[in-house]
Structures are given as structure tokens and as C-alpha cells.
PDB file of C-alpha atoms in Angstrom:
ATOM      1  CA  MET I  49     105.254 118.645 122.910  1.00  0.00           C
ATOM      2  CA  ASN I  50     107.294 115.477 123.437  1.00  0.00           C
ATOM      3  CA  ASP I  51     105.000 112.487 123.362  1.00  0.00           C
ATOM      4  CA  VAL I  52     107.796 110.065 124.400  1.00  0.00           C
ATOM      5  CA  GLN I  53     108.531 108.923 127.958  1.00  0.00           C
ATOM      6  CA  GLU I  54     111.355 106.901 129.118  1.00  0.00           C
ATOM      7  CA  ASN I  55     110.721 104.031 131.738  1.00  0.00           C
ATOM      8  CA  ASN I  56     111.751 100.571 132.472  1.00  0.00           C
ATOM      9  CA  THR I  57     108.505  98.907 131.507  1.00  0.00           C
ATOM     10  CA  VAL I  58     108.729  96.541 128.342  1.00  0.00           C
ATOM     11  CA  PRO I  59     106.082  95.786 125.643  1.00  0.00           C
ATOM     12  CA  ALA I  60     104.486  92.499 125.342  1.00  0.00           C
ATOM     13  CA  SER I  61     106.743  89.796 124.283  1.00  0.00           C
ATOM     14  CA  TYR I  62     107.224  88.645 120.535  1.00  0.00           C
ATOM     15  CA  ILE I  63     109.718  86.761 118.813  1.00  0.00           C
ATOM     16  CA  HIS I  64     112.123  89.066 116.753  1.00  0.00           C
ATOM     17  CA  ILE I  65     112.554  87.997 113.112  1.00  0.00           C
ATOM     18  CA  ARG I  66     114.402  89.520 110.217  1.00  0.00           C
ATOM     19  CA  ARG I  67     112.298  88.206 107.255  1.00  0.00           C
ATOM     20  CA  ASN I  68     108.604  87.128 106.905  1.00  0.00           C
ATOM     21  CA  PHE I  69     107.708  83.679 108.238  1.00  0.00           C
ATOM     22  CA  TYR I  70     105.244  81.976 106.013  1.00  0.00           C
ATOM     23  CA  LEU I  71     102.354  80.058 107.531  1.00  0.00           C
ATOM     24  CA  VAL I  72     100.792  79.653 104.016  1.00  0.00           C
ATOM     25  CA  LYS I  73     102.317  78.324 100.903  1.00  0.00           C
ATOM     26  CA  ARG I  74     104.744  81.041  99.657  1.00  0.00           C
ATOM     27  CA  LYS I  75     103.742  82.260  96.182  1.00  0.00           C
ATOM     28  CA  ARG I  76     106.354  83.875  94.086  1.00  0.00           C
ATOM     29  CA  ASP I  77     104.983  86.587  91.789  1.00  0.00           C
ATOM     30  CA  GLY I  78     107.317  85.691  89.062  1.00  0.00           C
ATOM     31  CA  ALA I  79     108.188  82.202  87.673  1.00  0.00           C
ATOM     32  CA  ASP I  80     111.708  82.993  87.780  1.00  0.00           C
ATOM     33  CA  THR I  81     113.061  83.901  91.250  1.00  0.00           C
ATOM     34  CA  ASN I  82     115.939  85.907  89.734  1.00  0.00           C
ATOM     35  CA  THR I  83     113.537  88.452  88.383  1.00  0.00           C
ATOM     36  CA  GLY I  84     114.695  92.088  88.392  1.00  0.00           C
ATOM     37  CA  CYS I  85     115.664  94.944  86.312  1.00  0.00           C
ATOM     38  CA  THR I  86     117.027  93.707  83.035  1.00  0.00           C
ATOM     39  CA  ASN I  87     117.609  97.238  81.482  1.00  0.00           C
ATOM     40  CA  CYS I  88     120.560  98.020  83.730  1.00  0.00           C
ATOM     41  CA  ASN I  89     124.164  97.862  82.635  1.00  0.00           C
ATOM     42  CA  ALA I  90     127.402  97.364  84.600  1.00  0.00           C
ATOM     43  CA  ASN I  91     127.969 101.113  84.662  1.00  0.00           C
ATOM     44  CA  SER I  92     124.476 101.894  86.076  1.00  0.00           C
ATOM     45  CA  SER I  93     123.819 102.862  89.615  1.00  0.00           C
ATOM     46  CA  CYS I  94     120.058 102.702  89.059  1.00  0.00           C
ATOM     47  CA  ARG I  95     119.073 106.140  90.297  1.00  0.00           C
ATOM     48  CA  GLU I  96     115.567 107.715  90.255  1.00  0.00           C
ATOM     49  CA  ASN I  97     115.255 107.160  86.571  1.00  0.00           C
ATOM     50  CA  CYS I  98     115.483 103.411  86.761  1.00  0.00           C
ATOM     51  CA  GLU I  99     112.571 101.807  84.878  1.00  0.00           C
ATOM     52  CA  CYS I 100     111.966  99.201  87.550  1.00  0.00           C
ATOM     53  CA  ARG I 101     111.937 101.710  90.467  1.00  0.00           C
ATOM     54  CA  GLY I 102     108.792 103.180  89.130  1.00  0.00           C
ATOM     55  CA  LEU I 103     107.158  99.658  89.190  1.00  0.00           C
ATOM     56  CA  SER I 104     108.488  98.957  92.701  1.00  0.00           C
ATOM     57  CA  LEU I 105     110.516  96.150  91.392  1.00  0.00           C
ATOM     58  CA  SER I 106     113.936  95.892  93.203  1.00  0.00           C
ATOM     59  CA  CYS I 107     117.072  95.126  91.077  1.00  0.00           C
ATOM     60  CA  SER I 108     117.884  91.462  91.769  1.00  0.00           C
ATOM     61  CA  LYS I 109     121.148  89.672  92.623  1.00  0.00           C
ATOM     62  CA  THR I 110     121.472  88.750  88.996  1.00  0.00           C
ATOM     63  CA  CYS I 111     120.936  92.398  87.788  1.00  0.00           C
ATOM     64  CA  HIS I 112     123.813  93.802  85.629  1.00  0.00           C
ATOM     65  CA  CYS I 113     123.947  97.049  87.521  1.00  0.00           C
ATOM     66  CA  SER I 114     126.839  98.067  89.725  1.00  0.00           C
ATOM     67  CA  GLU I 115     127.142  97.648  93.497  1.00  0.00           C
ATOM     68  CA  MET I 116     126.423 101.405  93.694  1.00  0.00           C
ATOM     69  CA  CYS I 117     122.816 100.564  92.728  1.00  0.00           C
ATOM     70  CA  THR I 118     120.390 102.563  94.629  1.00  0.00           C
ATOM     71  CA  ASN I 119     117.260 100.328  93.462  1.00  0.00           C
ATOM     72  CA  ARG I 120     117.798  97.692  96.216  1.00  0.00           C
ATOM     73  CA  PRO I 121     116.091  99.473  99.043  1.00  0.00           C
ATOM     74  CA  PHE I 122     115.672  96.556 101.464  1.00  0.00           C
ATOM     75  CA  ARG I 123     119.522  96.205 101.975  1.00  0.00           C
ATOM     76  CA  LYS I 124     120.102  98.628 104.817  1.00  0.00           C
ATOM     77  CA  GLU I 125     117.562  99.394 107.591  1.00  0.00           C
ATOM     78  CA  LYS I 126     117.679 102.649 109.661  1.00  0.00           C
ATOM     79  CA  LYS I 127     118.340 102.562 113.328  1.00  0.00           C
ATOM     80  CA  ILE I 128     115.037 102.888 115.317  1.00  0.00           C
ATOM     81  CA  LYS I 129     114.242 102.664 119.139  1.00  0.00           C
ATOM     82  CA  VAL I 130     111.113 101.211 120.690  1.00  0.00           C
ATOM     83  CA  VAL I 131     109.727 103.688 123.313  1.00  0.00           C
ATOM     84  CA  LYS I 132     106.727 104.076 125.619  1.00  0.00           C
ATOM     85  CA  THR I 133     104.685 107.176 124.676  1.00  0.00           C
ATOM     86  CA  ASN I 134     102.491 109.349 126.800  1.00  0.00           C
ATOM     87  CA  SER I 135      99.248 108.886 124.729  1.00  0.00           C
ATOM     88  CA  CYS I 136      99.845 106.074 122.072  1.00  0.00           C
ATOM     89  CA  GLY I 137     101.071 103.190 124.033  1.00  0.00           C
ATOM     90  CA  TRP I 138     104.407 101.857 122.476  1.00  0.00           C
ATOM     91  CA  GLY I 139     105.912 103.560 119.580  1.00  0.00           C
ATOM     92  CA  ALA I 140     109.019 103.851 117.484  1.00  0.00           C
ATOM     93  CA  VAL I 141     111.433 106.774 117.096  1.00  0.00           C
ATOM     94  CA  SER I 142     114.267 107.304 114.837  1.00  0.00           C
ATOM     95  CA  SER I 143     117.802 106.905 116.207  1.00  0.00           C
ATOM     96  CA  GLU I 144     119.395 108.620 113.364  1.00  0.00           C
ATOM     97  CA  SER I 145     118.605 111.327 110.817  1.00  0.00           C
ATOM     98  CA  ILE I 146     116.539 110.107 107.838  1.00  0.00           C
ATOM     99  CA  GLU I 147     116.315 111.825 104.466  1.00  0.00           C
ATOM    100  CA  LYS I 148     113.036 112.064 102.535  1.00  0.00           C
ATOM    101  CA  GLY I 149     112.489 109.003 100.533  1.00  0.00           C
ATOM    102  CA  ASP I 150     114.801 106.698 102.419  1.00  0.00           C
ATOM    103  CA  PHE I 151     113.968 103.091 103.224  1.00  0.00           C
ATOM    104  CA  VAL I 152     113.504 102.893 107.110  1.00  0.00           C
ATOM    105  CA  ILE I 153     112.571  99.307 107.868  1.00  0.00           C
ATOM    106  CA  GLU I 154     110.806  96.347 106.428  1.00  0.00           C
ATOM    107  CA  TYR I 155     107.430  95.343 107.891  1.00  0.00           C
ATOM    108  CA  VAL I 156     107.750  91.615 108.702  1.00  0.00           C
ATOM    109  CA  GLY I 157     105.708  89.124 110.589  1.00  0.00           C
ATOM    110  CA  GLU I 158     104.023  85.957 109.870  1.00  0.00           C
ATOM    111  CA  VAL I 159     102.296  85.804 106.463  1.00  0.00           C
ATOM    112  CA  ILE I 160      98.758  84.372 106.951  1.00  0.00           C
ATOM    113  CA  ASP I 161      95.738  83.859 104.684  1.00  0.00           C
ATOM    114  CA  ASP I 162      92.241  85.441 105.120  1.00  0.00           C
ATOM    115  CA  ALA I 163      90.878  82.392 107.100  1.00  0.00           C
ATOM    116  CA  LEU I 164      93.707  82.465 109.698  1.00  0.00           C
ATOM    117  CA  CYS I 165      93.531  86.236 109.824  1.00  0.00           C
ATOM    118  CA  GLU I 166      89.981  86.219 110.658  1.00  0.00           C
ATOM    119  CA  GLN I 167      90.318  83.426 113.343  1.00  0.00           C
ATOM    120  CA  ARG I 168      93.203  85.509 114.991  1.00  0.00           C
ATOM    121  CA  LEU I 169      91.110  88.558 115.041  1.00  0.00           C
ATOM    122  CA  TRP I 170      88.284  86.699 116.686  1.00  0.00           C
ATOM    123  CA  ASP I 171      90.683  85.261 119.286  1.00  0.00           C
ATOM    124  CA  MET I 172      91.949  88.691 120.103  1.00  0.00           C
ATOM    125  CA  LYS I 173      88.523  90.010 120.516  1.00  0.00           C
ATOM    126  CA  ARG I 174      87.652  87.151 122.978  1.00  0.00           C
ATOM    127  CA  ARG I 175      90.770  87.935 124.995  1.00  0.00           C
ATOM    128  CA  GLY I 176      90.131  91.517 125.005  1.00  0.00           C
ATOM    129  CA  ASP I 177      93.289  92.490 123.225  1.00  0.00           C
ATOM    130  CA  GLN I 178      93.266  96.108 122.017  1.00  0.00           C
ATOM    131  CA  ASN I 179      96.437  96.131 120.044  1.00  0.00           C
ATOM    132  CA  PHE I 180      97.044  94.159 116.877  1.00  0.00           C
ATOM    133  CA  TYR I 181      99.845  94.338 114.329  1.00  0.00           C
ATOM    134  CA  MET I 182      98.421  93.220 110.958  1.00  0.00           C
ATOM    135  CA  CYS I 183      99.085  94.637 107.564  1.00  0.00           C
ATOM    136  CA  GLU I 184      96.788  93.265 104.740  1.00  0.00           C
ATOM    137  CA  VAL I 185      98.826  93.282 101.489  1.00  0.00           C
ATOM    138  CA  ARG I 186      96.285  91.468  99.277  1.00  0.00           C
ATOM    139  CA  LYS I 187      93.767  88.757  99.329  1.00  0.00           C
ATOM    140  CA  ASP I 188      95.205  85.708 101.379  1.00  0.00           C
ATOM    141  CA  PHE I 189      98.330  87.720 102.147  1.00  0.00           C
ATOM    142  CA  THR I 190      98.353  89.470 105.528  1.00  0.00           C
ATOM    143  CA  ILE I 191     101.561  90.099 107.509  1.00  0.00           C
ATOM    144  CA  ASP I 192     100.826  89.571 111.207  1.00  0.00           C
ATOM    145  CA  ALA I 193     103.411  90.827 113.341  1.00  0.00           C
ATOM    146  CA  THR I 194     101.629  89.908 116.605  1.00  0.00           C
ATOM    147  CA  PHE I 195     103.579  86.951 117.631  1.00  0.00           C
ATOM    148  CA  LYS I 196     106.684  87.229 115.391  1.00  0.00           C
ATOM    149  CA  GLY I 197     107.953  90.542 113.811  1.00  0.00           C
ATOM    150  CA  ASN I 198     110.457  93.490 114.271  1.00  0.00           C
ATOM    151  CA  SER I 199     110.457  97.055 115.512  1.00  0.00           C
ATOM    152  CA  SER I 200     108.239  98.044 112.502  1.00  0.00           C
ATOM    153  CA  ARG I 201     105.200  96.759 114.618  1.00  0.00           C
ATOM    154  CA  PHE I 202     105.576  99.751 116.960  1.00  0.00           C
ATOM    155  CA  LEU I 203     105.107 102.386 114.351  1.00  0.00           C
ATOM    156  CA  ASN I 204     101.965 104.248 115.323  1.00  0.00           C
ATOM    157  CA  HIS I 205      99.149 105.720 113.292  1.00  0.00           C
ATOM    158  CA  SER I 206      99.024 109.297 112.225  1.00  0.00           C
ATOM    159  CA  CYS I 207      96.758 111.239 109.944  1.00  0.00           C
ATOM    160  CA  ASP I 208      99.914 113.340 109.137  1.00  0.00           C
ATOM    161  CA  PRO I 209     102.539 110.681 109.033  1.00  0.00           C
ATOM    162  CA  ASN I 210     106.163 111.026 108.303  1.00  0.00           C
ATOM    163  CA  CYS I 211     106.375 107.538 106.700  1.00  0.00           C
ATOM    164  CA  LYS I 212     104.402 105.357 104.258  1.00  0.00           C
ATOM    165  CA  LEU I 213     104.256 101.693 103.445  1.00  0.00           C
ATOM    166  CA  GLU I 214     105.220 100.473  99.839  1.00  0.00           C
ATOM    167  CA  LYS I 215     104.835  96.922  98.461  1.00  0.00           C
ATOM    168  CA  TRP I 216     107.826  95.888  96.396  1.00  0.00           C
ATOM    169  CA  GLN I 217     108.905  92.800  94.438  1.00  0.00           C
ATOM    170  CA  VAL I 218     112.285  91.570  95.595  1.00  0.00           C
ATOM    171  CA  ASP I 219     113.668  88.543  93.790  1.00  0.00           C
ATOM    172  CA  GLY I 220     110.175  87.555  92.842  1.00  0.00           C
ATOM    173  CA  GLU I 221     108.750  87.776  96.513  1.00  0.00           C
ATOM    174  CA  THR I 222     106.432  90.465  97.774  1.00  0.00           C
ATOM    175  CA  ARG I 223     107.932  92.580 100.616  1.00  0.00           C
ATOM    176  CA  VAL I 224     106.581  95.575 102.347  1.00  0.00           C
ATOM    177  CA  GLY I 225     108.876  98.442 103.302  1.00  0.00           C
ATOM    178  CA  VAL I 226     108.547 101.534 105.377  1.00  0.00           C
ATOM    179  CA  PHE I 227     109.776 104.761 103.553  1.00  0.00           C
ATOM    180  CA  SER I 228     110.128 108.283 104.847  1.00  0.00           C
ATOM    181  CA  LEU I 229     107.804 110.797 103.318  1.00  0.00           C
ATOM    182  CA  GLN I 230     110.034 113.729 104.659  1.00  0.00           C
ATOM    183  CA  SER I 231     113.253 114.470 106.539  1.00  0.00           C
ATOM    184  CA  ILE I 232     113.130 112.866 109.935  1.00  0.00           C
ATOM    185  CA  LYS I 233     115.293 113.935 112.818  1.00  0.00           C
ATOM    186  CA  ALA I 234     116.878 111.576 115.422  1.00  0.00           C
ATOM    187  CA  GLY I 235     114.391 111.275 118.287  1.00  0.00           C
ATOM    188  CA  GLU I 236     111.339 111.897 116.216  1.00  0.00           C
ATOM    189  CA  PRO I 237     108.475 109.473 116.349  1.00  0.00           C
ATOM    190  CA  LEU I 238     107.950 107.375 113.146  1.00  0.00           C
ATOM    191  CA  THR I 239     104.353 107.067 111.976  1.00  0.00           C
ATOM    192  CA  TYR I 240     102.296 105.996 108.959  1.00  0.00           C
ATOM    193  CA  ASP I 241      98.482 106.153 107.971  1.00  0.00           C
ATOM    194  CA  TYR I 242      96.930 102.815 108.962  1.00  0.00           C
ATOM    195  CA  ARG I 243      93.966 103.635 106.474  1.00  0.00           C
ATOM    196  CA  TYR I 244      91.298 102.348 108.837  1.00  0.00           C
TER     197      TYR I 244
END
């Protein structure tokens, strides 16, 4: 059954951004913003055996590995399309084939603290909003894509998802990426487990 329908309606407006917009003081997890793999050499392409990959630590701009390094997952997003579904509101589908383990898109929005997150949730409840686009990363670090974000905000929930969220350190900054759990065909809905 195809859950995607094509029509001319558009989703609620939001401002498209490429990177997180901080409404709280940006905290770098490392004192040195050039943190990254230090075990790589110029001949390395940092494949699955890269020590930092296991720690979800991206090679940095100052890393000694080659341009063929595969431990810089946030460099190239996959093409995805926002669509209206038959039963889940707005959703996202892949516009190209995706291999298992591929980086799909970064989850971006406004980075807010717990107090602002609670206030926004109460405001949404008062307005009767039924959709919200928040991803809690840790205490006082929630990515809210309600007002500013990208297409990642349209990935729907599934108890049997084909994607997952991963928290990475990129040049000392916490970033959240959507990664494929399996091979995904063009036109297939992209989902992850919201873990309610």
C-alpha cells in the first residue's frame, strides 16, 4: 500500500535553515574547536575501523586523514522530498536510493533550553497544535524545528523504522544526524522511532 498522495496543498510555513540556530549560549563539548580524530594519517580514508567513528566523533578540518575520509558524515545529505501522506499528515520520502548506514540529513532547528521548551509546549497546547517538531538531545539542549528547520522535520514515526538518529561531535559541536538502518529505495517513506 502506498501511503503517499500527491496534491497541491502545502505544509505549515517555517523558515528553512541549514544549521542549528542557537537561542541559548552555544556550548562546545571540547575546549578546542578543532577536535577530531588524531589517530589518522594522510593515507587514511577512515573507514569503519576508524577509532573515532565508534565514538561518534567526526574527523575535523584539521585531521590528518585524506579527502577520501568517510568519517565526516555531515558533508553530503541525500535528496528527500516532502509529501502529503494518506494517514500521517506530512512526511518525507527519499528521492534517491540510499544504502544501509548512509547519512541522510541533519536534524536542525532552534536549539533551546528546558525552560523555553516547556514554555513552547504549553503555548502549543493552548493553541491546540497537534504537531510539534522537537528532538531532546540532553538537558538544556532541545532542537526545535517548529519555526526554523529543514526537511528532516517531516520524517514520521514508525515502530519499524528505516532510519535512526545519531548524536555526533563535529568540530566540538553536538549535531544530530539521520542515518539509514537499511537500504531504502527512491520514493520510499523515511521514518524513525520517536521513542515516546
